[in-house]
Coordinates of N, CA and C and ligand atoms in Angstrom, one line a residue:
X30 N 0.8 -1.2 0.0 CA 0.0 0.0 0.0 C 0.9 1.3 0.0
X31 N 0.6 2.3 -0.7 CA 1.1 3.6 -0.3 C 1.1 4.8 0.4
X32 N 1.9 4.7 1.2 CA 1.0 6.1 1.6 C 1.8 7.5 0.9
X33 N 0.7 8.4 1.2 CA 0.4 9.6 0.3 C 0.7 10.8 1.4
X34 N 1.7 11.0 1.8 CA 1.5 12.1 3.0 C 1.3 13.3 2.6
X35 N 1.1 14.1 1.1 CA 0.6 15.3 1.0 C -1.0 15.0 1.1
X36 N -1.7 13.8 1.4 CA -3.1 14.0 1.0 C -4.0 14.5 3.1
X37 N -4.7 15.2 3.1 CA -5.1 15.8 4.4 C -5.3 14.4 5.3
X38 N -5.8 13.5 5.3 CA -6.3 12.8 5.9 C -4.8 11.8 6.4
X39 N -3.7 11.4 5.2 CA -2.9 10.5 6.0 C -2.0 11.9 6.5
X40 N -1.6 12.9 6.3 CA -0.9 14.1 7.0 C -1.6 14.2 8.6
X41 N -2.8 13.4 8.6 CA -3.2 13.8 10.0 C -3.1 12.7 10.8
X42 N -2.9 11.6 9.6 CA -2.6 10.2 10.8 C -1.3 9.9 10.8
X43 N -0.2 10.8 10.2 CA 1.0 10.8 10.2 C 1.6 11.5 11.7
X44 N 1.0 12.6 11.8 CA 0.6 14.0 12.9 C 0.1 12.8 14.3
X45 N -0.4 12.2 13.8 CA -1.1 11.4 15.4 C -0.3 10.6 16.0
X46 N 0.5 10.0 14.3 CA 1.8 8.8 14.8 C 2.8 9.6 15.4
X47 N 3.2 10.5 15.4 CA 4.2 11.5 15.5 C 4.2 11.5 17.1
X48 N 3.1 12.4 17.0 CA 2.3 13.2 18.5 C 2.8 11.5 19.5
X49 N 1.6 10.2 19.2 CA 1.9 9.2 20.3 C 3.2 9.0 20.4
X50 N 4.2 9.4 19.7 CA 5.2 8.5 19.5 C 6.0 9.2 20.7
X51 N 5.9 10.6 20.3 CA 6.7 11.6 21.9 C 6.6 11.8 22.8
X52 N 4.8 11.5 23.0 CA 4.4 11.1 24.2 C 5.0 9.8 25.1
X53 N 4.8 9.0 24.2 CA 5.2 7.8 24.7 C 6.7 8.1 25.4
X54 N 7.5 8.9 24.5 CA 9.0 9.0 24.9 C 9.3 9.8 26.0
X55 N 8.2 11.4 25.7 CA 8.6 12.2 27.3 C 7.7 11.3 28.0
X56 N 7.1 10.6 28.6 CA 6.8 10.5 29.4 C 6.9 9.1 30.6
X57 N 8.1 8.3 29.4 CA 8.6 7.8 30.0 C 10.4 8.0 30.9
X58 N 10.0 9.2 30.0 CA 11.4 10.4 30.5 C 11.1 10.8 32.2
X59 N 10.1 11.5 31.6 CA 9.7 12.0 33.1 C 9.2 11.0 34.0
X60 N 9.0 10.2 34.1 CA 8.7 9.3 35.2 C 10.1 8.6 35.1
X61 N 11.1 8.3 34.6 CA 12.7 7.9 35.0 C 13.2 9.5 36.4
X62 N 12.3 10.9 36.1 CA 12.6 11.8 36.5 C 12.0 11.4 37.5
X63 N 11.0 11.3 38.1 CA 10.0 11.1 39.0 C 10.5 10.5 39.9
X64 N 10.8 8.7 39.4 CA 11.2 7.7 40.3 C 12.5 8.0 41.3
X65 N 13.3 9.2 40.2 CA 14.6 9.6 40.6 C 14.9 10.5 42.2
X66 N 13.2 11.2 41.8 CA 13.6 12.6 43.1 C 13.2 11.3 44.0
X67 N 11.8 10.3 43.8 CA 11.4 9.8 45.1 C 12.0 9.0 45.9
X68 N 13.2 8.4 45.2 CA 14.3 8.0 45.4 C 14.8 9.1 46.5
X69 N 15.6 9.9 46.2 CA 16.0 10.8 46.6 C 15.6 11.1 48.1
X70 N 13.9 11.5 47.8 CA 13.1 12.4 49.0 C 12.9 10.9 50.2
X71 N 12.6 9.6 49.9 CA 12.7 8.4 50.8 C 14.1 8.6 51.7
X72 N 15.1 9.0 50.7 CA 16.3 9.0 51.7 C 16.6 10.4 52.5
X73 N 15.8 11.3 52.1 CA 15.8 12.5 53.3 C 14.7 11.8 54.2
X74 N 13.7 11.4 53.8 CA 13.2 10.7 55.2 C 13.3 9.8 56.2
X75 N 15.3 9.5 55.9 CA 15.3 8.0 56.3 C 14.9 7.0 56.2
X76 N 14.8 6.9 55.2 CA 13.9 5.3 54.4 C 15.1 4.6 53.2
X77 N 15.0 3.6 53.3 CA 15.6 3.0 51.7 C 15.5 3.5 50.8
X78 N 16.2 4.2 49.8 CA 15.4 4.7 48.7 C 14.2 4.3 47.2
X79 N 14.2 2.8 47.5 CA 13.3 2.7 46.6 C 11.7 2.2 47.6
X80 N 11.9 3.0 48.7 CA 10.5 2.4 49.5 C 9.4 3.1 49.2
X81 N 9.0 4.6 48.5 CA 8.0 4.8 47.9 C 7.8 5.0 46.5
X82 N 9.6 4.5 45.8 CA 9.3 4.3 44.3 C 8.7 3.0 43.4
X83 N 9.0 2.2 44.6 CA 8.7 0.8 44.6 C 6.9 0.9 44.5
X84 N 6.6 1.6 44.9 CA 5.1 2.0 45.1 C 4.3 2.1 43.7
X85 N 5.2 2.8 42.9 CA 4.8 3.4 41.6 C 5.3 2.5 40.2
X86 N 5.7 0.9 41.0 CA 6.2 0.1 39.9 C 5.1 -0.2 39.0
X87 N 4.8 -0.1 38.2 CA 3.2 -0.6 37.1 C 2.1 0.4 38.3
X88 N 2.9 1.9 38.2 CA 1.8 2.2 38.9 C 1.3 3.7 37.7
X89 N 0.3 4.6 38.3 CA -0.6 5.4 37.5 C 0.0 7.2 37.0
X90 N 0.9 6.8 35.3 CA 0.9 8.0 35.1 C 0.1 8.6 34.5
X91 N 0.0 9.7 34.7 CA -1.4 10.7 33.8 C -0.7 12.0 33.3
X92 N -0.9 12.5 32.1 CA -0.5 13.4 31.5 C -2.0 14.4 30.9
X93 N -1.7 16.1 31.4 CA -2.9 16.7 31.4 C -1.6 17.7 30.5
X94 N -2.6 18.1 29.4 CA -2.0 19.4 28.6 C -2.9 20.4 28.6
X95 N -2.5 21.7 29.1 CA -3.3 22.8 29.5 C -3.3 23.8 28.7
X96 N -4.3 24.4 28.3 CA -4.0 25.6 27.0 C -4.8 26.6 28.0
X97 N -4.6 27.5 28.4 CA -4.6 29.2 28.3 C -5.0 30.2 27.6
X98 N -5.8 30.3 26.7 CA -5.8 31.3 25.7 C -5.8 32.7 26.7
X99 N -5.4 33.6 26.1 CA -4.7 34.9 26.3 C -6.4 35.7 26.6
X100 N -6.8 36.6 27.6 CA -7.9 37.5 27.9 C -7.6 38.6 28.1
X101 N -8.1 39.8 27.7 CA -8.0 41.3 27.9 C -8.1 41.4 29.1
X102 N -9.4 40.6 29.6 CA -9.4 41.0 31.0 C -9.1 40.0 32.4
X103 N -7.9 39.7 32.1 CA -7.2 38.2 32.6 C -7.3 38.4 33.9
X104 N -7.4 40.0 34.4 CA -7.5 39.8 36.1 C -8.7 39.8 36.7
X105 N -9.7 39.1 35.8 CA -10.9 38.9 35.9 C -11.4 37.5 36.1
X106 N -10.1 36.5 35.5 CA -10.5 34.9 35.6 C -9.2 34.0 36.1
X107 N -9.8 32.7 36.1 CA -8.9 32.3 36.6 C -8.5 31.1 35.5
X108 N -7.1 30.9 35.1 CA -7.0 29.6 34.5 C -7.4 28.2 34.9
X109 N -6.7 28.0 36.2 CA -6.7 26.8 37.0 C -7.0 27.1 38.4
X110 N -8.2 26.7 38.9 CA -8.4 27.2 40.2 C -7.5 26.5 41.4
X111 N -7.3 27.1 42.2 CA -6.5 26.8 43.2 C -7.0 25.4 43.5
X112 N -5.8 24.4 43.7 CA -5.9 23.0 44.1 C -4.5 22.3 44.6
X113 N -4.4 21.3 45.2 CA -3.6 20.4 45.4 C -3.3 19.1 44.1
X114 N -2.4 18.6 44.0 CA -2.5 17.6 43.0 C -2.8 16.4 44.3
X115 N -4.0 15.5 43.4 CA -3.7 14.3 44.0 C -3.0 13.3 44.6
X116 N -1.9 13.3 43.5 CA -1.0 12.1 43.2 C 0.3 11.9 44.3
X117 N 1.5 11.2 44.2 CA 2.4 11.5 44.8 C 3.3 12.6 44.4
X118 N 3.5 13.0 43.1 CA 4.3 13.9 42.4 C 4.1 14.2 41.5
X119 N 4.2 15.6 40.9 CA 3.6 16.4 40.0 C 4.6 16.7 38.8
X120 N 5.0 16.6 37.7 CA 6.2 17.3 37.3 C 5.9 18.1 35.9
X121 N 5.5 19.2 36.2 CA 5.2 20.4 35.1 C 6.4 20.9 34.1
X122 N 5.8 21.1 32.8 CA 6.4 21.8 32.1 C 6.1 23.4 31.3
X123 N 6.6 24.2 31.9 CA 6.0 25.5 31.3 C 6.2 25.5 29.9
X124 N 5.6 25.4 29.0 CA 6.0 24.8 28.0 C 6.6 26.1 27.0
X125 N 5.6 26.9 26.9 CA 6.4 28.3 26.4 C 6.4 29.3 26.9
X126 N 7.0 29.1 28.2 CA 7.4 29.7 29.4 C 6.6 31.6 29.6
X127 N 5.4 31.3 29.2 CA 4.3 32.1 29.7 C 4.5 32.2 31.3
X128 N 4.5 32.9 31.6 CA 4.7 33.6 33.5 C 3.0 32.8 34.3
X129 N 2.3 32.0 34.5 CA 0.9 31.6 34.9 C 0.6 31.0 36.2
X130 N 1.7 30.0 36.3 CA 2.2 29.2 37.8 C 2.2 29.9 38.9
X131 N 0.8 29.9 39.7 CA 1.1 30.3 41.3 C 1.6 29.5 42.4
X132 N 2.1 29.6 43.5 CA 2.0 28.7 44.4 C 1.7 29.4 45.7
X133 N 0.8 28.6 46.1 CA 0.5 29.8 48.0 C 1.7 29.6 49.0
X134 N 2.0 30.7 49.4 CA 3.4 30.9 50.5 C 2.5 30.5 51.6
X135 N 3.6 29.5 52.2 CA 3.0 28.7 53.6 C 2.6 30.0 55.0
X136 N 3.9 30.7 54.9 CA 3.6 31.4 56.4 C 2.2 32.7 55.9
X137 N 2.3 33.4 55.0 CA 1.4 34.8 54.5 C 0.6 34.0 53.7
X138 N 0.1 32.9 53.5 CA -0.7 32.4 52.4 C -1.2 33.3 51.3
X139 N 0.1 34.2 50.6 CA 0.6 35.4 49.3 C 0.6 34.3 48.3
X140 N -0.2 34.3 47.1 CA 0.3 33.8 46.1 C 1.8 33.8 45.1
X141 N 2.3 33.0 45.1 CA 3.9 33.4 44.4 C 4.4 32.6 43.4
X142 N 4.7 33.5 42.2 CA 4.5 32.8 40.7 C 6.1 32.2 40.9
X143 N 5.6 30.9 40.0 CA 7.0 29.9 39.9 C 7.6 30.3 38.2
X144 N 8.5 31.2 38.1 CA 8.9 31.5 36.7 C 8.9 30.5 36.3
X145 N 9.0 30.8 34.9 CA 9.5 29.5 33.9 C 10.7 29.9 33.3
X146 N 11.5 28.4 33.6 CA 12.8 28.8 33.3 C 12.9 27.4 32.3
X147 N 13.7 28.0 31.3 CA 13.9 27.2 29.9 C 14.4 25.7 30.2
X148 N 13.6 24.8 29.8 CA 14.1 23.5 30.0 C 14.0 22.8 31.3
X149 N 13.3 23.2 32.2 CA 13.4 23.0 33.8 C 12.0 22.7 33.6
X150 N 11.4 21.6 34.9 CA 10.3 21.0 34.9 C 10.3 21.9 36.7
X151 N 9.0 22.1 36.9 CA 8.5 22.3 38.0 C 8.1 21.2 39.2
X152 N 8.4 20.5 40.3 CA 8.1 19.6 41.1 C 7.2 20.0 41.7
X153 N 5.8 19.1 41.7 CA 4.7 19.9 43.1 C 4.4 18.1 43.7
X154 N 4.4 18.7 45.0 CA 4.9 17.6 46.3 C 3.2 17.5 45.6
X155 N 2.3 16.3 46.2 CA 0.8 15.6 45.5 C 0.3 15.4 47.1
X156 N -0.8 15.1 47.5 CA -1.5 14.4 48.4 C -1.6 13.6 49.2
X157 N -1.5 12.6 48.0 CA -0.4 11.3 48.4 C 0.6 11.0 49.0
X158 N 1.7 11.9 48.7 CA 2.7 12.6 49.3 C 2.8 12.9 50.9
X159 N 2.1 13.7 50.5 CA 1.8 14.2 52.0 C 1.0 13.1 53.2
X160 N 0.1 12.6 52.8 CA -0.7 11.4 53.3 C 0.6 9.7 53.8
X161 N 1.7 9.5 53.2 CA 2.2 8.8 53.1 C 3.1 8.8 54.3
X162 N 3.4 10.5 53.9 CA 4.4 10.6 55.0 C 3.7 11.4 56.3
X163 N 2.7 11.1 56.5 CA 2.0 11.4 57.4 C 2.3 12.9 57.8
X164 N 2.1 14.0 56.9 CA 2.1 15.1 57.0 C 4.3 16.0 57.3
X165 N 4.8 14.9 56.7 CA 6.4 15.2 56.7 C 6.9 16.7 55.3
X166 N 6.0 15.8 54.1 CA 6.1 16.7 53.1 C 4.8 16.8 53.1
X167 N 4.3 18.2 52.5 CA 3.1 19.0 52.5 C 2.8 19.3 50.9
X168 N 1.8 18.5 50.4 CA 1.4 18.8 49.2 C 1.0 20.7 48.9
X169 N 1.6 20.7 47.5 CA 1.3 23.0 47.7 C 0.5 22.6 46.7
X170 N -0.8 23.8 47.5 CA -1.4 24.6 46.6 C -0.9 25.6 45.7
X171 N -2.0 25.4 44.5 CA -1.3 26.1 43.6 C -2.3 26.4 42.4
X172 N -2.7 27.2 41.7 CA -3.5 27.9 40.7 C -2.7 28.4 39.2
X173 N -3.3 28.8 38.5 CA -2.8 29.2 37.2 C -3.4 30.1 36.3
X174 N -2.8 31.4 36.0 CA -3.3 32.4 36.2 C -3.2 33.1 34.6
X175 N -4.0 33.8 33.5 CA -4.2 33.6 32.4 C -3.5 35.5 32.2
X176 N -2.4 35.2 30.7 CA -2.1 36.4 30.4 C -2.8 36.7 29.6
X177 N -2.5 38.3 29.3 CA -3.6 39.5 29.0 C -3.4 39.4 27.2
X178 N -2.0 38.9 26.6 CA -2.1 39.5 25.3 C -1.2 37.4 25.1
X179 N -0.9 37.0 25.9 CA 0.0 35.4 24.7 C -0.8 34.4 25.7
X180 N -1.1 33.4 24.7 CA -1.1 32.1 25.4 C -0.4 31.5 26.1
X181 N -0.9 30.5 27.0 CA -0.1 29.7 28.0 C 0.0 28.2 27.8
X182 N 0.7 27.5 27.9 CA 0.7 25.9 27.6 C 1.4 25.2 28.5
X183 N 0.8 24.5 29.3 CA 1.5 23.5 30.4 C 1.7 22.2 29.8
X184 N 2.0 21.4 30.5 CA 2.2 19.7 30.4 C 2.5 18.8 31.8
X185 N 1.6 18.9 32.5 CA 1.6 18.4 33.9 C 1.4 16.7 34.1
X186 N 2.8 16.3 34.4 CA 3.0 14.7 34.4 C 2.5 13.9 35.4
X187 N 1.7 12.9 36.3 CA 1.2 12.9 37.4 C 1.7 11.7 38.1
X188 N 2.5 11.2 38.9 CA 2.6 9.7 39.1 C 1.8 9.3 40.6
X189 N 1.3 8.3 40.5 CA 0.7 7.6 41.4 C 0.7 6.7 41.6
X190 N 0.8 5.9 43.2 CA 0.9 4.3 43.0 C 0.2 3.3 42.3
X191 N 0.3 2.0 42.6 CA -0.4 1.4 41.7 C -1.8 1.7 42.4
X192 N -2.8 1.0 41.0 CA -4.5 0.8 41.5 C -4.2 0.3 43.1
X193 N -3.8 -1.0 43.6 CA -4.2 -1.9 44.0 C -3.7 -1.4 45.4
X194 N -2.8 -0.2 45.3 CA -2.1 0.4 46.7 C -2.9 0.8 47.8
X195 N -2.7 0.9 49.0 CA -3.4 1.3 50.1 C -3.1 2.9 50.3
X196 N -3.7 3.4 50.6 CA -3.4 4.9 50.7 C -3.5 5.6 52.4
X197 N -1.9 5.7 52.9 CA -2.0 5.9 54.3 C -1.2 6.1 54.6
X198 N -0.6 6.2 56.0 CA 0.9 6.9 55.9 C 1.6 5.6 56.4
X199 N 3.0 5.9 55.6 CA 3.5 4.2 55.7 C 4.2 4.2 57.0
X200 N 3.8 3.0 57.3 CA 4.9 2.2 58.3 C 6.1 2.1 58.7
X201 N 7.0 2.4 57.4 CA 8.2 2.7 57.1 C 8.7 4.4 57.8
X202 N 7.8 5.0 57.7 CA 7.6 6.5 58.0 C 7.8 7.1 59.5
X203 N 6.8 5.8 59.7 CA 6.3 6.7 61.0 C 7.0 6.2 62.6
X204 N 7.4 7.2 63.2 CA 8.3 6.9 64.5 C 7.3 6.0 65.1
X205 N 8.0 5.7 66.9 CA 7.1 4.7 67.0 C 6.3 5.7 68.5
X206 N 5.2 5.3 68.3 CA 4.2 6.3 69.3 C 3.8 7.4 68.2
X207 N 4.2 7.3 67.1 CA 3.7 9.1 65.9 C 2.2 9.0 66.5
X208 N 1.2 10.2 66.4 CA 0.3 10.0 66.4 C 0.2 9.4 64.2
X209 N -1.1 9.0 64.1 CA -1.4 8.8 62.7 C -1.9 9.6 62.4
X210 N -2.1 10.6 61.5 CA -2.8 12.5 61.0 C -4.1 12.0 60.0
X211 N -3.7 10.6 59.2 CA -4.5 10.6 58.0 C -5.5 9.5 57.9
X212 N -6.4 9.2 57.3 CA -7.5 8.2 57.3 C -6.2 6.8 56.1
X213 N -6.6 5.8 56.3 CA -6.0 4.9 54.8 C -7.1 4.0 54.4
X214 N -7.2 4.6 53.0 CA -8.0 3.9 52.4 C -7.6 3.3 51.1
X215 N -8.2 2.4 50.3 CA -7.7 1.9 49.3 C -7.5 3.0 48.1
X216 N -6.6 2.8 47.1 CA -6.5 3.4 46.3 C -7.3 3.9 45.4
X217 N -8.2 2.9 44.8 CA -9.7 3.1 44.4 C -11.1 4.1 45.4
X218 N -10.9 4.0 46.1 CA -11.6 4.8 46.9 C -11.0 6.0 47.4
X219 N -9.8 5.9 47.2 CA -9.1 7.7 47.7 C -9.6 8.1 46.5
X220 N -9.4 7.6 44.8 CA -9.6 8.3 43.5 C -11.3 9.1 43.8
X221 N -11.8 7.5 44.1 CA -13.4 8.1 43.6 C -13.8 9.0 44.7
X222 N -13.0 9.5 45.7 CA -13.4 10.6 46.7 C -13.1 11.4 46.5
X223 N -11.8 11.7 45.7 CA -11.0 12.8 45.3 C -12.1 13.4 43.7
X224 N -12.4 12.7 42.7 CA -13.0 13.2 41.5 C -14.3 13.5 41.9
X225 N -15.1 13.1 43.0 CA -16.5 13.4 43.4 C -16.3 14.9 44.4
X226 N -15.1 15.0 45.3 CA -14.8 16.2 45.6 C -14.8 17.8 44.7
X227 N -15.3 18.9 44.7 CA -15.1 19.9 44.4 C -13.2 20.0 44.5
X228 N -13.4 21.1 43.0 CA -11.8 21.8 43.3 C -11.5 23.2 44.0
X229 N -11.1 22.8 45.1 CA -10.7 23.6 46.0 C -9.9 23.5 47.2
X230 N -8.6 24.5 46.6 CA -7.9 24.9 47.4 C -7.2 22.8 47.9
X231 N -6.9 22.7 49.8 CA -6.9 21.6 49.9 C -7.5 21.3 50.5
X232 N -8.9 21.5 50.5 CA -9.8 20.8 50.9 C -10.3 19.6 51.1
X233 N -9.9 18.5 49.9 CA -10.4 17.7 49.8 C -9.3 16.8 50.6
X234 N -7.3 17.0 51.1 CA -6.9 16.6 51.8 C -7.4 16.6 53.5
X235 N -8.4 18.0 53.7 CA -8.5 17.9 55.0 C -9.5 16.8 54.8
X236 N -10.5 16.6 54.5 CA -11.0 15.5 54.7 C -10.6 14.1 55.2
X237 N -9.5 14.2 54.4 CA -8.2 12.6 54.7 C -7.8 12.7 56.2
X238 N -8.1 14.5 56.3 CA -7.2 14.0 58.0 C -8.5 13.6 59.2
X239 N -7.5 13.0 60.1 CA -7.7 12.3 61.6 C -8.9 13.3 62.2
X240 N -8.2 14.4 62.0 CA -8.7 15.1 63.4 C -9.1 16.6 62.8
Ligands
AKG315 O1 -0.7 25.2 34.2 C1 0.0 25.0 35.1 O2 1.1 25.5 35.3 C2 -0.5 24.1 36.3 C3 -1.4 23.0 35.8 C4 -1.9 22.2 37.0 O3 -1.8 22.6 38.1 C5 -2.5 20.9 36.7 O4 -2.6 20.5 35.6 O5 -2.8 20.2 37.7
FE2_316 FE1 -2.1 21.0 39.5

């Protein structure tokens, strides 16, 4: 058979083979990135370092691409309303480093924009995160905010444990006497509590907590 790639129709399924093909590649890139920091962050918490990567072996990445179009009256809406990511780790790409990225400052809860710097992926600590290590690292809120005259384009990579994982703060984690901060529920049931929840702010982590 031939194919014809000036004709519209195979140009678009050329365009699709293209498109899967890079996906497929960043985003097995970025989860090599992913496994790497959690690596990392297990061993600032005194842990083995593959004790919460090991978590995410055949476990749940999600890739969200965000478009922005540009508003006259941009200080009038909001791109992305203020939320927490779910997952255990977030890894953003400003893609054409439009200025949009908020993050809330812990002590003045001030919103404060995370520049975009060329080739640098953004880390946001996830829910999960926070839940795992029983409130050690603190999932950040964070919003996304629409400019007045260029478009914005993100690429937010999401990793999560597997389906089948328990969701609670690990064992591994926790000193002995810790009080426990978080509820643990199955993986399946933290999702379907989390997508039936409203987006806001982190609300839907207090819920997870104890007390
Ligand atoms: O557009 C951004 O920079 C952030 C996107 C985001 O927070 C998300 O997709 O969860
Ligand atoms: Fe987000």
């Amino acid at each position: 058979m031939r194919f014809w790639p000036d004709k519209p129709a195979n140009l678009r399924l050329a365009s699709l083979f293209v498109f899967r093909l890079t996906l497929d590649k960043y985003s097995a890139a970025v989860k090599e990135v992913a496994d790497g920091l959690l690596g990392v962050m297990s061993k600032n918490l005194g842990l083995e370092p593959g004790v919460i990567a090991e978590k995410c072996v055949g476990g749940i990445q999600a890739v969200r691409m965000n478009y922005y179009p540009p508003c006259a009256e941009a200080h009038k809406v909001v791109g992305f309303a203020p939320h927490s990511d779910s997952d255990l780790l977030t890894l953003v790409l400003q893609v054409n480093e439009v200025q949009g990225l908020q993050i809330r400052g812990r002590g003045d809860g001030r919103w404060v924009p995370v520049k975009p710097v060329e080739g640098a992926l953004v880390v946001n600590v996830g829910d999960i995160f926070e839940i795992f290590t029983n409130g050690r690292y603190r999932s950040i809120e964070h919003r996304a905010m629409i400019n007045t005259e260029k478009e914005r384009l993100s690429v937010a990579a999401f990793h999560s444990p597997i389906v089948h994982a328990t969701i609670g703060p690990l064992r591994e984690v926790m000193a002995h006497g810790e009080e426990v901060l978080y509820k643990t529920v199955d993986h399946e049931t933290f999702m379907r509590l989390f997508f039936s929840a409203k987006l806001e702010g982190k609300s839907f982590l207090q819920r997870m907590k104890l007390t």
